[in-house]
Coordinates of C-alpha atoms (C1' of nucleotides) in Angstrom, one line a residue:
Chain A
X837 CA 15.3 -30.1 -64.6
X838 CA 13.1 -31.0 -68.0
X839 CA 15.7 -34.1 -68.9
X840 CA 15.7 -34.9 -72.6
X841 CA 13.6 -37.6 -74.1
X842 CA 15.1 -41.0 -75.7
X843 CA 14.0 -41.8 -79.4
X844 CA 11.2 -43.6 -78.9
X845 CA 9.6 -41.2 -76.5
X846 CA 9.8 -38.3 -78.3
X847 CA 8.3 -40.5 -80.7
X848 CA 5.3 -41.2 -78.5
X849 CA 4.8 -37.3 -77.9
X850 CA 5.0 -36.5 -81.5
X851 CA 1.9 -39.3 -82.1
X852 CA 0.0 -38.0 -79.2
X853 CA 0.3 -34.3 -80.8
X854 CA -0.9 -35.5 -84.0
X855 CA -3.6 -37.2 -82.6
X856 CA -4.9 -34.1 -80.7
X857 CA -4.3 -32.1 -83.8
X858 CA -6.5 -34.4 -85.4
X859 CA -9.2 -35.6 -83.7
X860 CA -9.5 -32.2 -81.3
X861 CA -8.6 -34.6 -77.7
X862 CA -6.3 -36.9 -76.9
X863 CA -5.9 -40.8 -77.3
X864 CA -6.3 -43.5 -75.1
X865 CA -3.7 -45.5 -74.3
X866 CA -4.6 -48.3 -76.7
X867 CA -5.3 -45.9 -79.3
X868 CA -1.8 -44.5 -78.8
X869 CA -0.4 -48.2 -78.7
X870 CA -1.7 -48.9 -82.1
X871 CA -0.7 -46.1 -83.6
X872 CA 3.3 -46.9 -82.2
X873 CA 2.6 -50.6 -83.0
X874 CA 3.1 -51.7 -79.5
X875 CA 0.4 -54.1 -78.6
X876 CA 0.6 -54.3 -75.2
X877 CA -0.8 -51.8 -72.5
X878 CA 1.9 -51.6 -70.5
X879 CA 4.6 -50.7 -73.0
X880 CA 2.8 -47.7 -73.8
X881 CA 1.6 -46.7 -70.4
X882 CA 5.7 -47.4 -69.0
X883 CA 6.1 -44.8 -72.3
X884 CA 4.0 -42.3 -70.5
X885 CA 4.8 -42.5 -67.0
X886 CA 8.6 -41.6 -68.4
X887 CA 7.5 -38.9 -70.3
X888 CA 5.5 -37.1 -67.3
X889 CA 8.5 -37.7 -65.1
X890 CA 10.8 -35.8 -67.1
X891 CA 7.9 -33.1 -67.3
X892 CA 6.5 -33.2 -71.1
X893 CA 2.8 -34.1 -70.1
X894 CA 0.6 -34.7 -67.5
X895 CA -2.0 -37.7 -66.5
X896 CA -4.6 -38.5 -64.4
X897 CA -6.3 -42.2 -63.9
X898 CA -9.1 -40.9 -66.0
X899 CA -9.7 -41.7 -69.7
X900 CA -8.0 -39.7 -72.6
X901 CA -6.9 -37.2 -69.7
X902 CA -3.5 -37.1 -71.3
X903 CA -2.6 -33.2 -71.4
X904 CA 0.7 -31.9 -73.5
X905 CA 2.2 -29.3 -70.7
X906 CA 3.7 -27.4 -73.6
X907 CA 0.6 -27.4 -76.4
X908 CA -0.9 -25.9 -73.6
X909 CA 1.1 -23.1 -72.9
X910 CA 0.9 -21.3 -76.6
X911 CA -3.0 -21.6 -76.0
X912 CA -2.9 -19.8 -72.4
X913 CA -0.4 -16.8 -74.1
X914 CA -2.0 -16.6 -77.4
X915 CA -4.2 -13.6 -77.6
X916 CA -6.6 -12.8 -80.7
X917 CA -6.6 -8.9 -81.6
X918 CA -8.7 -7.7 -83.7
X919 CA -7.2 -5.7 -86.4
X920 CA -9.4 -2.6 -87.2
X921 CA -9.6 -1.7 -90.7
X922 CA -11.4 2.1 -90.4
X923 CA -12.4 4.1 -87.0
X924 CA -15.2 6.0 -87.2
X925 CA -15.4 8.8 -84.5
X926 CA -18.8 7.8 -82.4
X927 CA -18.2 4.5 -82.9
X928 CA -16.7 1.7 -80.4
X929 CA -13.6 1.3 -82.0
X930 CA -14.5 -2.2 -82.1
X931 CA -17.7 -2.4 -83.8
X932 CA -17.9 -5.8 -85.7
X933 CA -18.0 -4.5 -88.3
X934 CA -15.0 -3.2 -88.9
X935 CA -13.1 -6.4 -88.1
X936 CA -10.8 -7.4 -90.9
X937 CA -8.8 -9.9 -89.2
X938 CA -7.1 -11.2 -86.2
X939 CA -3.7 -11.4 -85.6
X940 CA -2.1 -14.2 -83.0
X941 CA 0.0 -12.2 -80.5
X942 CA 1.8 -12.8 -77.1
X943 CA -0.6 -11.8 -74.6
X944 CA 2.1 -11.5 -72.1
X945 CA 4.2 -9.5 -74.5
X946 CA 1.7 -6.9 -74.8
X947 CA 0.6 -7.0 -71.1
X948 CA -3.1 -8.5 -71.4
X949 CA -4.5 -11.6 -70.0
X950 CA -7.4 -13.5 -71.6
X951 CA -9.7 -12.2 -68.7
X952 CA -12.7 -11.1 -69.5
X953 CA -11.8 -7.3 -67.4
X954 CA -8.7 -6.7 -68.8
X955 CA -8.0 -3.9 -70.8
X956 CA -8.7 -4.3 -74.6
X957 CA -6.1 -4.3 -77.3
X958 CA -7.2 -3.7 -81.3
X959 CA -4.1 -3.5 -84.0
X960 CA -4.3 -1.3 -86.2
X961 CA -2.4 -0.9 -89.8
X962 CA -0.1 1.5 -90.2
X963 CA -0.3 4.0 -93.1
X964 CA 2.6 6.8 -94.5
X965 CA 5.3 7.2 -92.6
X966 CA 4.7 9.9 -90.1
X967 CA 6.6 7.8 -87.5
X968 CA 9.6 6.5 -89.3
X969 CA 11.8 8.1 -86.7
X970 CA 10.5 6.3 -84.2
X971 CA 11.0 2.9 -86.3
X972 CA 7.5 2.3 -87.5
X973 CA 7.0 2.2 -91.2
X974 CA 4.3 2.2 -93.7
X975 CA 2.4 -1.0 -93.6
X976 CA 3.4 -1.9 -89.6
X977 CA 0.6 -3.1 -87.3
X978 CA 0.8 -1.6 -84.0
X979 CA -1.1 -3.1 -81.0
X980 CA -2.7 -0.6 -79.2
X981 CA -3.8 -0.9 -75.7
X982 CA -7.2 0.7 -75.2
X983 CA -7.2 4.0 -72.6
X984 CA -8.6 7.5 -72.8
X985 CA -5.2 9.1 -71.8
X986 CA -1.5 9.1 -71.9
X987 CA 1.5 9.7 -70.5
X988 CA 4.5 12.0 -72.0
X989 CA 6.2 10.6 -74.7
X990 CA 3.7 7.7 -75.1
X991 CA 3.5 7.0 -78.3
X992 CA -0.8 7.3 -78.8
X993 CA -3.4 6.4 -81.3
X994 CA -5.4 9.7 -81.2
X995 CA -8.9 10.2 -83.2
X996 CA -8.7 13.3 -85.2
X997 CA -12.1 14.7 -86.8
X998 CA -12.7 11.1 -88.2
X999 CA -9.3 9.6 -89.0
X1000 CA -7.1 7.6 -86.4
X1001 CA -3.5 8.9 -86.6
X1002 CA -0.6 7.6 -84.7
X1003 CA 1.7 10.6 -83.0
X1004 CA 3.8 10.6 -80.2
X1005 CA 2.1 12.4 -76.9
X1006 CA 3.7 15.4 -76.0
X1007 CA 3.3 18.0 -73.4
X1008 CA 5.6 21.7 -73.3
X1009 CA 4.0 22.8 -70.2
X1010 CA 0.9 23.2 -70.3
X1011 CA 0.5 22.6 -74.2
X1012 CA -0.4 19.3 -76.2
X1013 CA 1.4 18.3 -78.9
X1014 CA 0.9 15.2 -81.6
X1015 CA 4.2 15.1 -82.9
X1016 CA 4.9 13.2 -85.9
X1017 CA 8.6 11.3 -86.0
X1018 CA 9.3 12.4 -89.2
X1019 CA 12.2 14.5 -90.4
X1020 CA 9.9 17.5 -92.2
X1021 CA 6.3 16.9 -90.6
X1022 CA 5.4 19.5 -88.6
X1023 CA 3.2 18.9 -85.2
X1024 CA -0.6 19.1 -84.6
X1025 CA -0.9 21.3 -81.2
X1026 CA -3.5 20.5 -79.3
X1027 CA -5.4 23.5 -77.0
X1028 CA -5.7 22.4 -73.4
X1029 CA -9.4 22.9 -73.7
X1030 CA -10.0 21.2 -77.0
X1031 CA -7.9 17.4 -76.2
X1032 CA -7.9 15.1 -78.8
X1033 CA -9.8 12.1 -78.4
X1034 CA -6.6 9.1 -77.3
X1035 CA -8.0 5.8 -78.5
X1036 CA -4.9 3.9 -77.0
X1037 CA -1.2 3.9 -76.0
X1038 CA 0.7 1.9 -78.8
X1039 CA 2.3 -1.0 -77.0
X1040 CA 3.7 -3.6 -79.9
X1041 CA 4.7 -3.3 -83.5
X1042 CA 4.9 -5.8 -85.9
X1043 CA 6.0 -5.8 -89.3
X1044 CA 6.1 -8.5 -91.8
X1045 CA 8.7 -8.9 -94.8
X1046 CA 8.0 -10.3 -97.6
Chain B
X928 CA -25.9 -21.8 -91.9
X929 CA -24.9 -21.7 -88.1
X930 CA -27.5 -21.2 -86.4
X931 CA -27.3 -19.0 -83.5
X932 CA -27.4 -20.6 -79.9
X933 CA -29.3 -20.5 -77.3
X934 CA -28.3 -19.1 -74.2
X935 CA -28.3 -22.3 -72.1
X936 CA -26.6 -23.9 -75.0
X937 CA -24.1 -21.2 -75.1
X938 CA -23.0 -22.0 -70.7
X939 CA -22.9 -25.3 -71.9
X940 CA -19.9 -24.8 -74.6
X941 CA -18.7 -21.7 -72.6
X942 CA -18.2 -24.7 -69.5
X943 CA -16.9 -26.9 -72.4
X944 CA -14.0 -24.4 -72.9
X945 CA -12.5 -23.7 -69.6
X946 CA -12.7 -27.4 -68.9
X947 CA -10.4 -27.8 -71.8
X948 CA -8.5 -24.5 -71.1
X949 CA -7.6 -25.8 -67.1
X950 CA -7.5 -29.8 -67.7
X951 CA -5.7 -29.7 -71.1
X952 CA -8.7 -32.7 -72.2
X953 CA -12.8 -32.3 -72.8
X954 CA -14.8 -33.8 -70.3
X955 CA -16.8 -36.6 -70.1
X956 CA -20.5 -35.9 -70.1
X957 CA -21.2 -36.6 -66.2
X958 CA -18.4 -34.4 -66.1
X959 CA -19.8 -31.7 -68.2
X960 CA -23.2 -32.1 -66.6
X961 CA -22.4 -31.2 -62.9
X962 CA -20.6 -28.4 -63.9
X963 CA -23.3 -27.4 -65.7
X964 CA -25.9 -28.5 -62.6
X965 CA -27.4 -30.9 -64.5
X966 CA -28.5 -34.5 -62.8
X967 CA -29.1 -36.5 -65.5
X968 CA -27.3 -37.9 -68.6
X969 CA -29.8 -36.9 -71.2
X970 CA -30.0 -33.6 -70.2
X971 CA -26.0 -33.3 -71.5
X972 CA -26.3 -35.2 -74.4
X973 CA -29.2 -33.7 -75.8
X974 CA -27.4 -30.2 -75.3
X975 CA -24.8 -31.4 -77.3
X976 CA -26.6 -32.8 -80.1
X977 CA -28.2 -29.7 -80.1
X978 CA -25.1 -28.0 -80.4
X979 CA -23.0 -30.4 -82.6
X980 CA -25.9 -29.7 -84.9
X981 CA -25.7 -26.3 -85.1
X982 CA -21.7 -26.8 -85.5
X983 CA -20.1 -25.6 -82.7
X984 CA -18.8 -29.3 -81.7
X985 CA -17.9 -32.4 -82.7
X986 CA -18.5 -35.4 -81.3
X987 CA -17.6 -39.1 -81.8
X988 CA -19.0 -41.8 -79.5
X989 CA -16.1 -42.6 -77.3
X990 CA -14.8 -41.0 -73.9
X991 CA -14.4 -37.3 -74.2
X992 CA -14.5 -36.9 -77.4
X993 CA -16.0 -33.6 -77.5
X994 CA -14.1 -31.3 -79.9
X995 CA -15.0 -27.7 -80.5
X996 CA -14.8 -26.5 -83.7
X997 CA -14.0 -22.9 -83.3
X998 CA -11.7 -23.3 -80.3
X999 CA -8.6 -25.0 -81.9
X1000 CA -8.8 -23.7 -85.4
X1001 CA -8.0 -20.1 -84.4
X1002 CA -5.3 -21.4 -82.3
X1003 CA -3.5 -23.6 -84.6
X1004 CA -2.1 -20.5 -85.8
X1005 CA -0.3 -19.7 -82.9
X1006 CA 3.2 -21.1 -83.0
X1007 CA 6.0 -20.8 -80.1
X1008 CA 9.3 -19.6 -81.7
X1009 CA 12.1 -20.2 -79.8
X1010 CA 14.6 -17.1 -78.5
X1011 CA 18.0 -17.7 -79.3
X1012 CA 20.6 -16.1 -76.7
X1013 CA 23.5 -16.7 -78.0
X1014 CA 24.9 -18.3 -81.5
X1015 CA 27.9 -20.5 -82.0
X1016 CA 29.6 -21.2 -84.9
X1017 CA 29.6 -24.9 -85.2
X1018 CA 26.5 -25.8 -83.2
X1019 CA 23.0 -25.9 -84.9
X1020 CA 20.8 -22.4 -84.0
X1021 CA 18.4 -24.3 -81.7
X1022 CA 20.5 -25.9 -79.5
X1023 CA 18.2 -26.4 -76.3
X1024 CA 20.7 -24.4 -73.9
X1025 CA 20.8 -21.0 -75.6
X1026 CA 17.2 -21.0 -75.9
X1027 CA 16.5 -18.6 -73.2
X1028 CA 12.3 -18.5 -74.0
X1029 CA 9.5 -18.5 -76.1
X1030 CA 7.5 -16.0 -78.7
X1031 CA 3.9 -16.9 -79.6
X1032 CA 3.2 -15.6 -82.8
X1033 CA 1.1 -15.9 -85.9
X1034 CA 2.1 -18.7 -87.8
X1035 CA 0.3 -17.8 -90.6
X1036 CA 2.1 -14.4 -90.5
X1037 CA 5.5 -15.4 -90.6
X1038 CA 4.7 -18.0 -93.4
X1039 CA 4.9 -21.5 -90.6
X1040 CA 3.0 -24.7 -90.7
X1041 CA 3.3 -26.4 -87.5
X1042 CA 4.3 -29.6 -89.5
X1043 CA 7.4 -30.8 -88.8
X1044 CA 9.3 -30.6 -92.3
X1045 CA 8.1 -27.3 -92.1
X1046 CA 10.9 -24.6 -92.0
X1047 CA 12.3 -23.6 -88.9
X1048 CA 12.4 -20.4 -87.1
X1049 CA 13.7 -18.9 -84.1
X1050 CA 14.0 -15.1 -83.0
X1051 CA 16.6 -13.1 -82.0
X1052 CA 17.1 -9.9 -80.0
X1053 CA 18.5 -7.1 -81.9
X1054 CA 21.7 -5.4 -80.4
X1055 CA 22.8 -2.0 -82.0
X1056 CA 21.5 0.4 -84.6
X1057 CA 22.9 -0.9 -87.4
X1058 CA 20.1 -1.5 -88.7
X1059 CA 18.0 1.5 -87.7
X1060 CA 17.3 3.2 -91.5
X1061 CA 15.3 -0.2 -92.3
X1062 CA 13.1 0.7 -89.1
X1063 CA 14.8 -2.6 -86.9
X1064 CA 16.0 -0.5 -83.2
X1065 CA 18.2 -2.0 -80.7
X1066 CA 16.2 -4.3 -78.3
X1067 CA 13.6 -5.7 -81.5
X1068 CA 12.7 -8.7 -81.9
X1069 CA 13.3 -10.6 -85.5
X1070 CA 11.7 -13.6 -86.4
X1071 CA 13.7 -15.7 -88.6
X1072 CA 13.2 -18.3 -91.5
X1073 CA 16.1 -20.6 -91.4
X1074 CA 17.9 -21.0 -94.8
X1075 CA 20.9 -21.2 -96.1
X1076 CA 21.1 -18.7 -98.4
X1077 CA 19.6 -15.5 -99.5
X1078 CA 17.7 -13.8 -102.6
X1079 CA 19.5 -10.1 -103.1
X1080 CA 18.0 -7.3 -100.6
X1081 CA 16.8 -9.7 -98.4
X1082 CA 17.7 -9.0 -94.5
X1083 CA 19.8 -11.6 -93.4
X1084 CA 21.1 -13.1 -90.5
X1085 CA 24.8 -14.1 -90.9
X1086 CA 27.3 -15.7 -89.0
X1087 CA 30.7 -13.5 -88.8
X1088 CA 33.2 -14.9 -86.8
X1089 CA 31.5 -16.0 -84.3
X1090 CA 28.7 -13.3 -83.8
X1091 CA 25.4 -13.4 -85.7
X1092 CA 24.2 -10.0 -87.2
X1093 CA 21.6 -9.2 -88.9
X1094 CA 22.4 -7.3 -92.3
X1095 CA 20.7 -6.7 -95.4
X1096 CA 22.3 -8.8 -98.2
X1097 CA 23.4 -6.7 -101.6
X1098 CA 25.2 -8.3 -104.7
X1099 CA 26.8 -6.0 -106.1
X1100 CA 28.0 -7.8 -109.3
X1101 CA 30.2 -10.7 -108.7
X1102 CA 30.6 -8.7 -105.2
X1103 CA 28.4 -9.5 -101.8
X1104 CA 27.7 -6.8 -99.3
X1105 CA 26.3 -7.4 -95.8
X1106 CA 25.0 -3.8 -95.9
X1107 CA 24.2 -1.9 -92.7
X1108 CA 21.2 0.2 -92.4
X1109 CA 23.2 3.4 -90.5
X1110 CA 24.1 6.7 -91.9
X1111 CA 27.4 6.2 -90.9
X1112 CA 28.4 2.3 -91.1
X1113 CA 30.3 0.5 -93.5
X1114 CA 29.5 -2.2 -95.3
X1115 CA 31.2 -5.6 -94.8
X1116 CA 31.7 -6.8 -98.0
X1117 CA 32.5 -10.5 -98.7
X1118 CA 34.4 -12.1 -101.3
X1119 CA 32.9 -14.6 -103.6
X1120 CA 34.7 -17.7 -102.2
X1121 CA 34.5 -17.0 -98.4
X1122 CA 31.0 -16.5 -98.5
X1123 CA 29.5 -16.1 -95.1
X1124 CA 27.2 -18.3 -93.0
X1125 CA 23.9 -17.2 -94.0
X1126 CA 21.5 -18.4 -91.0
X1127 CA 18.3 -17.2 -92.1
X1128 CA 16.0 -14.6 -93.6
X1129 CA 14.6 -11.9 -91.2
X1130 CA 10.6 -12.6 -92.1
X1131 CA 9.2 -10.6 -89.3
X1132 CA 10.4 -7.6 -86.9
X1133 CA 8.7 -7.6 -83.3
X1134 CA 8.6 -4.3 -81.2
X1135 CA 7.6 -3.9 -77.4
X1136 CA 7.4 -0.6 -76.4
X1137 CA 7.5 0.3 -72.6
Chain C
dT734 C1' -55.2 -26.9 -80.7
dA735 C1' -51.6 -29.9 -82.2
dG736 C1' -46.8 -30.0 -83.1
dT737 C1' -42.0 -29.0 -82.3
dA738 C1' -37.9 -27.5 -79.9
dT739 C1' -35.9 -26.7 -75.3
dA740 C1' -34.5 -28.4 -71.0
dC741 C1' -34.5 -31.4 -67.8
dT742 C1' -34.9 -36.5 -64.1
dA743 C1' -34.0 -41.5 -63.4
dG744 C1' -31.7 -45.5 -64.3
dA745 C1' -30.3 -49.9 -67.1
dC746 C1' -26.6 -51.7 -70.1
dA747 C1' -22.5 -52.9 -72.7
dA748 C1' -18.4 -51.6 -74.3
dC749 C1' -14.4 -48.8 -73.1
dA750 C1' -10.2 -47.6 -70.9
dG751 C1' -6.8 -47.3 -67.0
dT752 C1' -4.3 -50.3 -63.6
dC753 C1' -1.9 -54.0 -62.3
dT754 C1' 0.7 -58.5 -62.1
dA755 C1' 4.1 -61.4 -64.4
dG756 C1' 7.2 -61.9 -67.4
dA757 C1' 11.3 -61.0 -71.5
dT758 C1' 15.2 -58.7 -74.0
dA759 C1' 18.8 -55.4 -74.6
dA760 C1' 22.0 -51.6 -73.5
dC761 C1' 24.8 -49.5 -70.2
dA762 C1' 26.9 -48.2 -65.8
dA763 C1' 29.0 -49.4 -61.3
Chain D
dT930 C1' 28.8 -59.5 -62.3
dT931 C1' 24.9 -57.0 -60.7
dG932 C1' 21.7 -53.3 -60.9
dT933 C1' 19.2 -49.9 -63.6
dT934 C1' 16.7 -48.1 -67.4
dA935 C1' 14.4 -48.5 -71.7
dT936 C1' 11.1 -51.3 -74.5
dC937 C1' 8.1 -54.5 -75.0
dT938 C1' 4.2 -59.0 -74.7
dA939 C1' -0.1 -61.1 -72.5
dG940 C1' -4.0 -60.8 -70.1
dA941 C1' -7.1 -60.2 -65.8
dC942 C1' -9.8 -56.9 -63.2
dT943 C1' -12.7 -52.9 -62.3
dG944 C1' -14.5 -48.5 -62.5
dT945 C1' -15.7 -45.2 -66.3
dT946 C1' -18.3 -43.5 -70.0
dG947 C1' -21.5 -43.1 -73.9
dT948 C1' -26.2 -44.8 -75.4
dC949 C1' -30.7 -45.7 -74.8
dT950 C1' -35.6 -46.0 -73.0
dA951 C1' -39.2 -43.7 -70.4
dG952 C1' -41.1 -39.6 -68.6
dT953 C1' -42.1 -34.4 -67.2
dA954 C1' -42.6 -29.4 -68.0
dT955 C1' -42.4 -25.1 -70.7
dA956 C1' -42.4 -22.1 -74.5
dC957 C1' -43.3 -21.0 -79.0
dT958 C1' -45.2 -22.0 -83.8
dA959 C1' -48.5 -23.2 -87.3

DNA sequence: TAGTATACTAGACAACAGTCTAGATAACAA
DNA sequence: TTGTTATCTAGACTGTTGTCTAGTATACTA
């Protein structure tokens, strides 16, 4: 269906994206004329209508109401998470504070939408490698999806005295267990009574190479 | 130095964003004012003066040239990556019809400008384990850097035949290795002169977990 | 108490910006 | 050849859009 552009139109999209990425809006179609060098009105304007037929952007008969379909897209998925550099128990995991940065992710990757209600993600760096089994490494960020429980074999962000630890969630019967994915790491067994306090079910990892 | 806003003044650039979230454009300041329930001109402008002062905004004195400040920077990082189905030998990586969708991710992460000389990436699905002992499981996601060749111990992703796979990239010597990461897989080791098609470096390794 | 910032109404005015008509040239397909 | 698409020039017309003047009311500060 999306037919591909000539040249010159793909020409005319690329200056309309540099102007947004400018300026912060788009350009009117004289502006966008001068910057193509065509002088007249309805060159550029026969530019557009082309372009929105085959899809790339949308118009109304308003000024600078020229919208890129597909600039907007990345803005609708992207989704800010914080990433949470200590967790303190007592504390709302996100307490400004402990902010260190933001990471860009796929909000429909990870299952969120940019609704105010929707459930909370934080990231969180990943330290020793407790979980190497299970494919994440030292230095990984994990995405964790705020909720207070989990299912078996989740694999859980879990708050234990005052340090956040990430364990698969396991359950022999009627017994607990944090179980580390690592060859010689033994599990933390968790009394029915005494449940460990699950910060989140881990949802993404990302890892960067140098 | 930025002042905090007033709560009035906050709904104004709260309306300011989901005008430019659904329309793709800013509005226009009659626009902006009966969204906002506000009859007269002045009442607008003077918000945004008020604002653009405190330096949440931009403006320029043209149509809709209302640009928030915080709004795009945070999203500039995000960058779409393209998800390559299938490879052929012979035919450039991002041919449009093996693109099957689209991964936002941190630009700055994965080392991308937006800019068009920029470096290219694209992602691919892992299939197999081969890979498994440098934490990479069957069904990641790896970003890619495209480049033609590769610094030693990088993980690459070559073209064999007509099958990409991602390997990590040993000289041994005079001697290349595309090394597998598997207890029990051998290397595929490549003489100097038939070197193989190195598509990129692996700069980034994307998990979803169910 | 005077001064300043916030938060509005009402409306005039001039420049801006999209639409439209009326052409022209070139490439390419039927 | 004829028709269609892509690219462009020139310029009239009209509704849109930002600016500005002139007021009103409230709250807080000095």
């Amino acid at each position: 269906m999306a037919k591909q552009l000539t040249k010159r139109q793909h020409a005319v999209l690329d200056a309309i994206r540099a102007w947004i990425r400018e300026r912060g809006y788009p350009p009117t179609i004289r502006e966008l004329g001068k910057r193509l060098g065509i002088k007249s009105l309805r060159g550029v304007t026969s530019h557009l209508d082309a372009i929105a037929k085959k899809g790339f952007l949308k118009r109304e008969s308003r000024a600078r109401s020229i919208s890129l379909s597909d600039l907007l897209a990345p803005f609708e998925q992207a989704l800010r998470v914080p990433i949470v550099g200590r967790i303190r128990a007592g504390q709302p995991v996100l307490a400004q504070e402990e902010v260190e940065a933001h990471l860009v992710v796929d909000g429909a990757w990870i299952g969120a939408s940019s609704a105010p209600e929707a459930p909370q993600h934080f990231a969180l760096k990943v330290h020793g490698d407790s979980m190497i089994n299970a494919g994440i490494l030292d230095g990984d960020y994990v995405i964790i999806r705020q909720q207070p429980t989990a299912e078996p074999n989740d694999i859980v962000v879990a708050l234990l005295g005052d340090e956040a630890t990430v364990k698969r969630f396991v359950k022999d019967g009627e017994q607990i267990r944090l179980q580390p994915e690592h060859p010689t790491m033994e599990p933390i067994i968790v009394t029915p009574d005494k449940s460990p306090a699950i910060l989140g079910k881990v949802v993404a990892v990302f890892r960067k190479l140098a």
